[in-house]
């Protein structure tokens, strides 16, 4: 991801139309918190007008909140929807697509799924570049379940519905004098989705985003609700904080916040050799330290982000950020699809044009943490033990040098996270370095990447890597059992909570079976 001006509004594209080429509605949709109709009218969306009324009589074997016996609400499902993720890398055509407004309506959907023997997947912002959210049966979009439910200013905790986007939550927290301690680069993601795949940012003193969750509610396939926290159903909580959408449907999340704060971002050039030699010093100097390496060169961009009392300031420029850094770059990347050798030149020239000087920005924390993903892209992102950072990166650099026919787009982004005890966290039991590689899709065109991907995965596996769950990877259950010490325990919890596999899909079957 490449930084952009922080004051430019972002638009969430939910590709839900019926375009003949890709099944995508090209019109971007702006979803606002508490908008009574954020997805458009039922006439424009082509929703099936026939309501589904479903009675309830489920048992309650787990001592959790039982499903009620009847509902006044009515739920409608839309047929013919074609879903594609934001990157355009995966898609599916669910039999029915639902936009419920309440937990009761979700229960009705689950009952219908049980009656028809269908599986169910939940989709949020659709930003996962893998097929983790895809389903050919039932798909639920949580965009209308997006309220702030409770604020505890004394404990600095906020309870929200699972479908709220972080782009909606962050400004509301700011008004309350609160903020999330750390955020990923993309804010058009839901509260449940951002924890479900283990979203992370950087900062060796900070964990991945799920470590900021202190409680959550989980709706099971049976219609029961489990309340989970460190003191209530602690083992389920350790699994559900990074749930992969495989345990049930998260309906609410309680985040531990901190007082709101500004961040000062300072970015400056360096070299790969220098930053790796001085890595420990950089980790000590900056609370949120990361760096960008430009493949096929020694060029590096170091980025420090730290709390400050300085007034806001910005170094953004439309000409450099967009005319050059977006429009010209995308055109040249497209040209390079015919002449791959240009990638080496592009990486070096654009470093000199855009990343070879010192810049500074100051803003509220969420505005500094969040970037806009300009280009559709394929992504891999693995976490390795932090002490393996230098060795792994130098091996990746050497692999590219040995294979001049393999090209790598810039940047390779290197970030750091604190260890935790979440069962499927890539940082389970160890401080970690995330190494993120990308290949852009200029104008939607795929660039050959398999040789790059295979070389990268081989290096990551050699150094004890664990894949980011939202990103593409080739790991099977056998691989994951070796990588994640608590993988069998997670599988056992999943089988107890979802014994019929209602929440599975092809992605999850690949890793669980």
Short mmCIF file of C-alpha atoms in Angstrom, two decimals:
data_model
loop_
_atom_site.label_atom_id
_atom_site.label_comp_id
_atom_site.label_asym_id
_atom_site.label_seq_id
_atom_site.Cartn_x
_atom_site.Cartn_y
_atom_site.Cartn_z
CA UNK A 1 0.00 0.00 0.00
CA UNK A 2 1.17 3.51 -0.80
CA UNK A 3 0.37 6.53 1.41
CA UNK A 4 -2.04 9.11 0.00
CA UNK A 5 -3.26 12.50 1.22
CA UNK A 6 -5.06 11.88 4.49
CA UNK A 7 -7.89 14.35 3.85
CA UNK A 8 -9.25 12.61 0.76
CA UNK A 9 -12.53 10.76 1.50
CA UNK A 10 -12.66 7.06 0.73
CA UNK A 11 -15.51 5.31 -1.02
CA UNK A 12 -16.39 1.71 -0.38
CA UNK A 13 -17.16 -0.31 -3.49
CA UNK A 14 -19.44 -3.27 -2.90
CA UNK A 15 -19.47 -5.15 -6.21
CA UNK A 16 -23.00 -6.48 -6.12
CA UNK A 17 -24.45 -5.74 -9.53
CA UNK A 18 -24.92 -7.77 -12.68
CA UNK A 19 -22.22 -6.47 -15.03
CA UNK A 20 -21.93 -8.82 -17.97
CA UNK A 21 -18.15 -8.85 -17.86
CA UNK A 22 -17.49 -9.44 -14.16
CA UNK A 23 -20.86 -9.35 -12.40
CA UNK A 24 -19.91 -6.04 -10.81
CA UNK A 25 -21.93 -2.93 -10.23
CA UNK A 26 -19.45 -0.18 -11.21
CA UNK A 27 -21.18 2.47 -9.10
CA UNK A 28 -19.31 3.04 -5.81
CA UNK A 29 -21.59 3.00 -2.75
CA UNK A 30 -21.07 5.29 0.22
CA UNK A 31 -22.30 3.64 3.42
CA UNK A 32 -23.00 6.00 6.30
CA UNK A 33 -23.46 5.04 9.92
CA UNK A 34 -27.16 4.80 10.82
CA UNK A 35 -28.19 5.43 7.22
CA UNK A 36 -31.71 3.92 7.10
CA UNK A 37 -31.06 2.50 3.64
CA UNK A 38 -27.30 2.34 2.98
CA UNK A 39 -27.45 -0.20 0.19
CA UNK A 40 -30.11 1.43 -1.95
CA UNK A 41 -33.82 0.67 -2.26
CA UNK A 42 -35.22 -2.82 -2.71
CA UNK A 43 -36.40 -1.85 -6.18
CA UNK A 44 -32.93 -0.86 -7.38
CA UNK A 45 -31.26 -3.90 -5.80
CA UNK A 46 -33.76 -6.37 -7.17
CA UNK A 47 -34.52 -7.95 -3.80
CA UNK A 48 -37.01 -10.79 -3.72
CA UNK A 49 -40.16 -9.13 -2.30
CA UNK A 50 -41.44 -12.37 -0.73
CA UNK A 51 -40.69 -12.33 3.01
CA UNK A 52 -39.54 -15.44 4.83
CA UNK A 53 -41.22 -16.15 8.18
CA UNK A 54 -39.49 -18.79 10.25
CA UNK A 55 -40.57 -20.25 13.63
CA UNK A 56 -38.08 -21.30 16.29
CA UNK A 57 -37.97 -24.33 18.61
CA UNK A 58 -34.24 -25.03 19.05
CA UNK A 59 -32.85 -26.59 22.24
CA UNK A 60 -30.33 -24.76 24.34
CA UNK A 61 -27.62 -27.30 25.24
CA UNK A 62 -24.79 -24.80 25.85
CA UNK A 63 -26.37 -22.64 28.52
CA UNK A 64 -26.22 -19.64 26.20
CA UNK A 65 -28.91 -17.17 25.20
CA UNK A 66 -31.54 -19.31 23.46
CA UNK A 67 -33.26 -18.48 20.22
CA UNK A 68 -36.74 -16.99 20.76
CA UNK A 69 -39.82 -18.89 19.65
CA UNK A 70 -41.06 -16.32 17.15
CA UNK A 71 -40.19 -12.97 15.59
CA UNK A 72 -42.20 -10.00 14.36
CA UNK A 73 -39.46 -9.24 11.81
CA UNK A 74 -39.34 -10.44 8.23
CA UNK A 75 -36.18 -11.17 6.27
CA UNK A 76 -35.74 -10.93 2.53
CA UNK A 77 -33.09 -12.55 0.37
CA UNK A 78 -31.95 -11.40 -3.05
CA UNK A 79 -31.21 -13.87 -5.84
CA UNK A 80 -28.87 -13.21 -8.77
CA UNK A 81 -26.25 -11.22 -6.85
CA UNK A 82 -22.64 -11.64 -7.99
CA UNK A 83 -20.02 -10.85 -5.39
CA UNK A 84 -16.38 -9.97 -6.04
CA UNK A 85 -13.87 -8.85 -3.44
CA UNK A 86 -12.33 -5.38 -3.58
CA UNK A 87 -9.20 -6.56 -5.37
CA UNK A 88 -11.25 -8.36 -8.02
CA UNK A 89 -9.23 -11.53 -7.39
CA UNK A 90 -12.09 -13.78 -6.23
CA UNK A 91 -15.86 -13.84 -6.57
CA UNK A 92 -18.94 -15.99 -6.14
CA UNK A 93 -22.65 -16.10 -7.00
CA UNK A 94 -24.57 -16.84 -3.80
CA UNK A 95 -27.98 -18.44 -4.15
CA UNK A 96 -29.42 -15.79 -1.81
CA UNK A 97 -27.86 -12.53 -0.61
CA UNK A 98 -29.17 -10.99 2.63
CA UNK A 99 -28.87 -7.56 4.23
CA UNK A 100 -30.35 -8.09 7.69
CA UNK A 101 -31.09 -5.23 10.06
CA UNK A 102 -30.99 -7.16 13.34
CA UNK A 103 -29.71 -10.25 15.09
CA UNK A 104 -33.25 -11.64 14.94
CA UNK A 105 -33.21 -11.45 11.16
CA UNK A 106 -29.85 -13.23 11.07
CA UNK A 107 -31.38 -16.00 13.16
CA UNK A 108 -34.16 -16.35 10.62
CA UNK A 109 -31.57 -16.66 7.84
CA UNK A 110 -29.74 -19.38 9.77
CA UNK A 111 -32.98 -21.28 10.31
CA UNK A 112 -33.73 -21.10 6.59
CA UNK A 113 -30.20 -22.35 5.89
CA UNK A 114 -30.75 -25.31 8.22
CA UNK A 115 -34.05 -26.14 6.57
CA UNK A 116 -32.51 -26.08 3.09
CA UNK A 117 -29.16 -27.60 4.02
CA UNK A 118 -27.24 -24.46 2.96
CA UNK A 119 -24.02 -22.93 4.14
CA UNK A 120 -23.71 -19.28 5.23
CA UNK A 121 -20.91 -16.76 4.86
CA UNK A 122 -20.74 -13.21 6.16
CA UNK A 123 -19.15 -10.42 4.11
CA UNK A 124 -18.12 -7.01 5.40
CA UNK A 125 -16.02 -4.56 3.41
CA UNK A 126 -14.88 -7.29 1.00
CA UNK A 127 -11.22 -6.24 1.31
CA UNK A 128 -9.73 -9.69 1.93
CA UNK A 129 -7.84 -10.48 -1.29
CA UNK A 130 -8.43 -14.22 -0.81
CA UNK A 131 -11.67 -16.22 -1.24
CA UNK A 132 -12.32 -16.44 2.51
CA UNK A 133 -15.71 -14.67 2.20
CA UNK A 134 -17.00 -16.42 -0.94
CA UNK A 135 -20.10 -18.61 -0.91
CA UNK A 136 -22.35 -20.27 -3.48
CA UNK A 137 -25.14 -20.76 -0.90
CA UNK A 138 -26.19 -17.91 1.42
CA UNK A 139 -24.23 -14.68 1.90
CA UNK A 140 -24.96 -12.09 4.60
CA UNK A 141 -23.85 -8.47 4.33
CA UNK A 142 -23.69 -6.79 7.76
CA UNK A 143 -23.75 -3.17 6.58
CA UNK A 144 -27.07 -2.40 8.30
CA UNK A 145 -25.96 -3.83 11.64
CA UNK A 146 -23.58 -1.01 12.43
CA UNK A 147 -24.52 0.83 15.61
CA UNK A 148 -22.46 1.84 18.60
CA UNK A 149 -24.19 -0.01 21.42
CA UNK A 150 -22.42 1.10 24.58
CA UNK A 151 -19.64 3.44 25.67
CA UNK A 152 -17.79 3.13 28.97
CA UNK A 153 -15.73 6.30 29.30
CA UNK A 154 -14.26 5.23 32.64
CA UNK A 155 -12.86 1.96 31.25
CA UNK A 156 -12.34 3.47 27.79
CA UNK A 157 -14.30 0.64 26.21
CA UNK A 158 -16.81 0.70 23.37
CA UNK A 159 -19.26 -2.02 22.35
CA UNK A 160 -20.29 -1.95 18.69
CA UNK A 161 -22.35 -4.02 16.32
CA UNK A 162 -20.25 -6.28 14.14
CA UNK A 163 -21.05 -4.58 10.83
CA UNK A 164 -19.80 -1.11 11.69
CA UNK A 165 -16.92 -0.01 9.46
CA UNK A 166 -13.82 1.34 11.15
CA UNK A 167 -14.19 4.38 8.91
CA UNK A 168 -17.51 4.96 10.68
CA UNK A 169 -16.28 4.10 14.16
CA UNK A 170 -13.05 6.12 14.23
CA UNK A 171 -14.64 9.60 13.86
CA UNK A 172 -17.23 8.72 16.53
CA UNK A 173 -14.50 7.62 18.92
CA UNK A 174 -12.67 10.87 18.25
CA UNK A 175 -15.79 12.82 19.29
CA UNK A 176 -15.82 10.79 22.51
CA UNK A 177 -12.17 11.58 23.19
CA UNK A 178 -11.13 8.00 22.49
CA UNK A 179 -9.21 6.05 19.86
CA UNK A 180 -8.13 2.55 19.03
CA UNK A 181 -4.50 2.03 20.00
CA UNK A 182 -3.52 0.61 16.62
CA UNK A 183 -5.23 0.25 13.23
CA UNK A 184 -4.58 -1.44 9.92
CA UNK A 185 -3.98 0.51 6.74
CA UNK A 186 -7.54 0.05 5.41
CA UNK A 187 -10.47 1.55 7.31
CA UNK A 188 -13.33 0.37 5.06
CA UNK A 189 -13.48 -2.90 6.99
CA UNK A 190 -15.97 -4.11 9.59
CA UNK A 191 -15.35 -4.65 13.29
CA UNK A 192 -15.98 -8.40 13.00
CA UNK A 193 -14.02 -8.75 9.78
CA UNK A 194 -10.96 -6.87 10.98
CA UNK A 195 -10.52 -9.25 13.92
CA UNK A 196 -11.69 -12.34 12.02
CA UNK A 197 -8.62 -12.49 9.79
CA UNK A 198 -6.07 -11.08 12.22
CA UNK A 199 -5.57 -7.61 10.75
CA UNK A 200 -2.37 -5.97 11.95
CA UNK A 201 -0.41 -2.78 11.63
CA UNK A 202 3.06 -2.24 13.09
CA UNK A 203 4.74 -1.55 16.41
CA UNK A 204 6.66 -4.13 18.41
CA UNK A 205 4.94 -2.84 21.55
CA UNK A 206 1.51 -3.42 20.03
CA UNK A 207 -0.39 -6.55 19.11
CA UNK A 208 -2.53 -7.37 16.10
CA UNK A 209 -5.98 -5.75 16.13
CA UNK A 210 -7.77 -8.70 17.79
CA UNK A 211 -5.68 -8.11 20.94
CA UNK A 212 -7.73 -4.92 21.47
CA UNK A 213 -10.95 -6.96 21.83
CA UNK A 214 -12.11 -7.55 25.42
CA UNK A 215 -15.47 -9.23 24.69
CA UNK A 216 -17.66 -10.36 21.82
CA UNK A 217 -21.00 -12.01 21.08
CA UNK A 218 -21.12 -15.05 18.81
CA UNK A 219 -24.32 -16.28 17.13
CA UNK A 220 -24.08 -20.02 16.55
CA UNK A 221 -25.62 -22.07 13.76
CA UNK A 222 -28.25 -23.24 16.27
CA UNK A 223 -29.42 -19.67 16.86
CA UNK A 224 -27.89 -19.47 20.32
CA UNK A 225 -25.71 -16.55 21.37
CA UNK A 226 -22.45 -17.07 23.24
CA UNK A 227 -21.04 -14.15 25.23
CA UNK A 228 -17.26 -14.47 25.41
CA UNK A 229 -14.45 -12.66 27.20
CA UNK A 230 -11.26 -13.46 29.09
CA UNK A 231 -13.40 -14.37 32.13
CA UNK A 232 -16.42 -15.91 30.36
CA UNK A 233 -15.83 -18.93 28.08
CA UNK A 234 -12.16 -18.00 27.93
CA UNK A 235 -11.13 -20.81 25.57
CA UNK A 236 -13.85 -19.91 23.07
CA UNK A 237 -12.76 -16.28 23.39
CA UNK A 238 -9.15 -17.19 22.55
CA UNK A 239 -10.45 -18.79 19.37
CA UNK A 240 -13.15 -16.26 18.50
CA UNK A 241 -10.89 -13.20 18.58
CA UNK A 242 -9.46 -14.54 15.31
CA UNK A 243 -12.39 -16.61 14.09
CA UNK A 244 -12.00 -16.88 10.28
CA UNK A 245 -15.79 -16.70 10.04
CA UNK A 246 -15.81 -20.40 10.94
CA UNK A 247 -17.26 -20.50 14.48
CA UNK A 248 -20.48 -18.56 14.04
CA UNK A 249 -21.53 -15.01 13.27
CA UNK A 250 -20.00 -12.30 15.45
CA UNK A 251 -22.81 -9.88 16.30
CA UNK A 252 -21.02 -7.45 18.62
CA UNK A 253 -17.46 -6.56 19.58
CA UNK A 254 -16.18 -4.67 22.63
CA UNK A 255 -12.92 -2.84 22.02
CA UNK A 256 -10.45 -1.56 24.60
CA UNK A 257 -9.61 1.99 23.58
CA UNK A 258 -7.13 4.64 24.72
CA UNK A 259 -7.46 8.42 25.00
CA UNK A 260 -7.40 9.96 21.54
CA UNK A 261 -3.99 11.04 20.32
CA UNK A 262 -2.19 12.63 17.42
CA UNK A 263 0.57 10.94 15.50
CA UNK A 264 3.60 12.52 13.89
CA UNK A 265 4.72 10.57 10.85
CA UNK A 266 8.25 11.11 9.60
CA UNK A 267 9.42 9.26 6.48
CA UNK A 268 12.95 9.32 5.06
CA UNK A 269 15.13 7.27 2.67
CA UNK A 270 17.71 4.65 3.57
CA UNK A 271 19.15 1.41 2.22
CA UNK A 272 18.21 -2.20 2.91
CA UNK A 273 21.63 -3.07 4.32
CA UNK A 274 21.59 -0.09 6.65
CA UNK A 275 18.08 -0.58 8.02
CA UNK A 276 18.69 -4.28 8.67
CA UNK A 277 21.97 -3.57 10.44
CA UNK A 278 20.26 -0.96 12.63
CA UNK A 279 16.93 -2.76 13.06
CA UNK A 280 16.98 -2.93 16.87
CA UNK A 281 17.73 0.79 17.07
CA UNK A 282 14.80 1.65 14.80
CA UNK A 283 12.46 -0.52 16.86
CA UNK A 284 13.54 1.36 19.99
CA UNK A 285 13.31 4.81 18.40
CA UNK A 286 9.76 4.67 17.08
CA UNK A 287 6.57 3.27 18.59
CA UNK A 288 5.10 2.44 15.18
CA UNK A 289 8.10 1.70 12.98
CA UNK A 290 7.93 0.10 9.54
CA UNK A 291 9.84 0.30 6.29
CA UNK A 292 9.28 -0.20 2.59
CA UNK A 293 11.83 -1.99 0.43
CA UNK A 294 11.88 -1.40 -3.32
CA UNK A 295 12.77 -4.75 -4.97
CA UNK A 296 15.53 -4.88 -7.61
CA UNK A 297 17.38 -2.21 -5.63
CA UNK A 298 18.82 -1.34 -2.22
CA UNK A 299 16.31 1.50 -1.77
CA UNK A 300 14.27 1.68 1.42
CA UNK A 301 11.75 4.13 2.85
CA UNK A 302 11.76 4.26 6.66
CA UNK A 303 8.55 5.42 8.37
CA UNK A 304 8.31 6.49 12.02
CA UNK A 305 4.92 7.17 13.62
CA UNK A 306 4.82 8.45 17.19
CA UNK A 307 2.41 10.30 19.50
CA UNK A 308 2.85 14.07 19.46
CA UNK A 309 1.32 17.33 20.66
CA UNK A 310 2.35 19.16 17.49
CA UNK A 311 -0.39 20.83 15.43
CA UNK A 312 -1.68 19.03 12.31
CA UNK A 313 0.30 19.41 9.12
CA UNK A 314 0.37 17.66 5.77
CA UNK A 315 2.90 17.20 2.98
CA UNK A 316 0.38 15.88 0.47
CA UNK A 317 0.37 17.04 -3.14
CA UNK A 318 -2.24 16.06 -5.73
CA UNK A 319 0.30 16.22 -8.54
CA UNK A 320 2.84 13.90 -6.92
CA UNK A 321 0.37 11.68 -5.06
CA UNK A 322 -2.11 11.21 -7.89
CA UNK A 323 -0.92 12.49 -11.26
CA UNK A 324 2.44 10.76 -10.84
CA UNK A 325 1.95 8.28 -8.01
CA UNK A 326 -1.33 6.87 -9.29
CA UNK A 327 -2.26 7.67 -12.90
CA UNK A 328 1.22 7.63 -14.42
CA UNK A 329 2.32 4.67 -12.30
CA UNK A 330 -0.69 2.54 -13.24
CA UNK A 331 -0.13 3.27 -16.94
CA UNK A 332 3.55 2.30 -16.70
CA UNK A 333 2.72 -0.87 -14.77
CA UNK A 334 0.30 -1.80 -17.54
CA UNK A 335 2.99 -1.17 -20.16
CA UNK A 336 5.35 -3.36 -18.13
CA UNK A 337 2.94 -6.28 -18.52
CA UNK A 338 4.18 -6.41 -22.14
CA UNK A 339 7.80 -5.51 -21.30
CA UNK A 340 8.51 -7.00 -17.82
CA UNK A 341 12.03 -5.60 -17.71
CA UNK A 342 10.51 -2.14 -17.16
CA UNK A 343 9.59 -3.08 -13.59
CA UNK A 344 13.19 -2.71 -12.44
CA UNK A 345 13.30 0.79 -13.95
CA UNK A 346 9.85 1.70 -12.51
CA UNK A 347 10.84 0.68 -8.98
CA UNK A 348 14.03 2.74 -9.08
CA UNK A 349 12.64 5.82 -10.81
CA UNK A 350 9.54 6.09 -8.64
CA UNK A 351 11.62 5.77 -5.50
CA UNK A 352 13.62 8.81 -6.65
CA UNK A 353 10.50 10.73 -7.67
CA UNK A 354 8.29 10.05 -4.64
CA UNK A 355 10.21 8.47 -1.78
CA UNK A 356 13.74 9.92 -1.78
CA UNK A 357 13.14 12.92 0.45
CA UNK A 358 12.15 13.49 4.07
CA UNK A 359 8.46 14.30 4.70
CA UNK A 360 6.37 14.88 7.80
CA UNK A 361 2.65 14.61 8.55
CA UNK A 362 0.72 15.21 11.78
CA UNK A 363 -2.92 14.26 12.31
CA UNK A 364 -5.26 12.31 14.57
CA UNK A 365 -4.05 8.74 14.94
CA UNK A 366 -6.67 7.10 12.73
CA UNK A 367 -5.89 9.47 9.88
CA UNK A 368 -2.19 8.60 10.00
CA UNK A 369 -2.73 4.85 10.39
CA UNK A 370 -5.17 4.61 7.47
CA UNK A 371 -4.06 4.68 3.84
CA UNK A 372 -5.99 4.27 0.66
CA UNK A 373 -5.26 1.20 -1.42
CA UNK A 374 -5.03 2.75 -4.87
CA UNK A 375 -4.51 -0.32 -7.00
CA UNK A 376 -6.25 -3.66 -7.12
CA UNK A 377 -3.56 -6.14 -6.22
CA UNK A 378 -2.53 -9.69 -5.33
CA UNK A 379 -0.97 -9.89 -1.88
CA UNK A 380 0.98 -12.27 0.32
CA UNK A 381 1.79 -11.42 3.93
CA UNK A 382 3.54 -13.81 6.31
CA UNK A 383 4.76 -13.35 9.88
CA UNK A 384 8.15 -14.76 10.84
CA UNK A 385 10.02 -14.65 14.17
CA UNK A 386 11.45 -11.16 14.48
CA UNK A 387 15.02 -12.44 14.80
CA UNK A 388 14.72 -13.91 11.27
CA UNK A 389 13.95 -10.55 9.62
CA UNK A 390 17.39 -9.81 8.20
CA UNK A 391 18.07 -13.31 6.98
CA UNK A 392 14.72 -13.69 5.25
CA UNK A 393 14.83 -10.35 3.46
CA UNK A 394 18.36 -10.86 2.20
CA UNK A 395 17.35 -14.29 0.91
CA UNK A 396 14.37 -12.76 -0.92
CA UNK A 397 16.62 -10.12 -2.45
CA UNK A 398 19.12 -12.78 -3.54
CA UNK A 399 16.34 -14.93 -5.04
CA UNK A 400 15.26 -12.03 -7.26
CA UNK A 401 18.84 -11.34 -8.29
CA UNK A 402 19.35 -15.01 -9.26
CA UNK A 403 16.20 -14.98 -11.38
CA UNK A 404 16.17 -11.81 -13.54
CA UNK A 405 13.03 -13.02 -15.30
CA UNK A 406 11.08 -12.74 -12.04
CA UNK A 407 9.83 -9.21 -11.41
CA UNK A 408 8.48 -7.78 -8.15
CA UNK A 409 6.40 -4.63 -7.80
CA UNK A 410 7.22 -2.11 -5.08
CA UNK A 411 7.01 -1.96 -2.18
CA UNK A 412 7.78 -4.94 0.01
CA UNK A 413 6.36 -3.69 3.32
CA UNK A 414 7.94 -4.77 6.59
CA UNK A 415 6.02 -4.37 9.86
CA UNK A 416 6.32 -5.69 13.41
CA UNK A 417 3.90 -6.97 16.07
CA UNK A 418 4.02 -8.09 19.69
CA UNK A 419 3.42 -11.71 20.66
CA UNK A 420 -0.01 -12.83 21.89
CA UNK A 421 -1.96 -15.95 22.99
CA UNK A 422 -4.76 -15.95 20.38
CA UNK A 423 -5.03 -19.48 19.01
CA UNK A 424 -4.68 -18.72 15.29
CA UNK A 425 -2.67 -15.52 15.54
CA UNK A 426 0.44 -15.43 13.32
CA UNK A 427 2.07 -13.82 16.38
CA UNK A 428 1.10 -16.61 18.78
CA UNK A 429 3.88 -16.99 21.32
CA UNK A 430 6.46 -14.82 19.56
CA UNK A 431 7.29 -11.24 18.57
CA UNK A 432 6.96 -11.16 14.81
CA UNK A 433 7.97 -9.45 11.61
CA UNK A 434 5.41 -9.32 8.80
CA UNK A 435 6.81 -9.27 5.25
CA UNK A 436 4.15 -8.19 2.77
CA UNK A 437 4.65 -8.57 -0.99
CA UNK A 438 2.32 -7.36 -3.75
CA UNK A 439 1.71 -7.56 -7.46
CA UNK A 440 -0.56 -4.83 -8.78
CA UNK A 441 -3.35 -5.42 -11.28
CA UNK A 442 -3.14 -2.28 -13.49
CA UNK A 443 -6.53 -1.63 -15.08
CA UNK A 444 -7.59 -5.02 -13.71
CA UNK A 445 -4.92 -6.96 -15.61
CA UNK A 446 -3.11 -9.80 -13.84
CA UNK A 447 0.68 -9.77 -13.99
CA UNK A 448 2.55 -13.13 -13.85
CA UNK A 449 3.49 -13.74 -10.22
CA UNK A 450 3.67 -17.50 -9.59
CA UNK A 451 7.49 -17.78 -9.60
CA UNK A 452 7.74 -14.78 -7.25
CA UNK A 453 5.04 -16.22 -4.99
CA UNK A 454 6.67 -19.65 -4.79
CA UNK A 455 10.12 -18.23 -4.02
CA UNK A 456 8.64 -16.02 -1.30
CA UNK A 457 6.61 -18.83 0.30
CA UNK A 458 9.62 -21.13 0.32
CA UNK A 459 11.66 -18.52 2.21
CA UNK A 460 8.83 -17.80 4.65
CA UNK A 461 8.31 -21.49 5.43
CA UNK A 462 12.05 -22.00 5.88
CA UNK A 463 12.09 -19.33 8.60
CA UNK A 464 9.00 -20.51 10.49
CA UNK A 465 6.53 -18.22 8.74
CA UNK A 466 2.77 -18.17 9.29
CA UNK A 467 0.44 -16.72 6.63
CA UNK A 468 -1.94 -13.82 7.12
CA UNK A 469 -5.40 -15.36 7.00
CA UNK A 470 -6.95 -12.74 4.72
CA UNK A 471 -4.26 -13.09 2.08
CA UNK A 472 -3.69 -15.76 -0.57
CA UNK A 473 -1.52 -18.71 0.44
CA UNK A 474 -1.09 -22.37 -0.52
CA UNK A 475 -1.05 -23.92 2.96
CA UNK A 476 -2.99 -27.05 3.81
CA UNK A 477 -4.09 -28.37 7.20
CA UNK A 478 -0.89 -30.40 7.44
CA UNK A 479 1.19 -27.23 6.93
CA UNK A 480 -0.87 -25.21 9.40
CA UNK A 481 -0.68 -27.82 12.14
CA UNK A 482 3.10 -27.46 12.01
CA UNK A 483 2.98 -23.66 11.96
CA UNK A 484 0.31 -22.99 14.61
CA UNK A 485 0.80 -24.84 17.91
CA UNK A 486 -2.87 -24.44 18.88
CA UNK A 487 -4.36 -25.29 15.48
CA UNK A 488 -5.81 -28.64 16.68
CA UNK A 489 -7.45 -26.89 19.66
CA UNK A 490 -9.06 -24.33 17.35
CA UNK A 491 -10.35 -27.14 15.11
CA UNK A 492 -11.84 -28.90 18.12
CA UNK A 493 -13.64 -25.73 19.23
CA UNK A 494 -14.90 -25.16 15.70
CA UNK A 495 -16.30 -28.66 15.45
CA UNK A 496 -18.17 -28.24 18.75
CA UNK A 497 -19.64 -24.84 17.85
CA UNK A 498 -20.48 -25.67 14.22
CA UNK A 499 -20.83 -29.47 14.05
CA UNK A 500 -22.66 -29.43 10.69
CA UNK A 501 -20.18 -27.08 9.00
CA UNK A 502 -22.71 -24.36 8.23
CA UNK A 503 -20.02 -21.66 8.17
CA UNK A 504 -17.52 -23.50 5.97
CA UNK A 505 -16.65 -22.69 2.36
CA UNK A 506 -14.01 -23.87 -0.09
CA UNK A 507 -11.28 -21.71 1.52
CA UNK A 508 -11.99 -23.10 4.99
CA UNK A 509 -12.33 -26.68 3.78
CA UNK A 510 -8.83 -26.40 2.34
CA UNK A 511 -7.34 -25.49 5.70
CA UNK A 512 -9.50 -27.60 8.03
CA UNK A 513 -9.61 -30.90 6.10
#
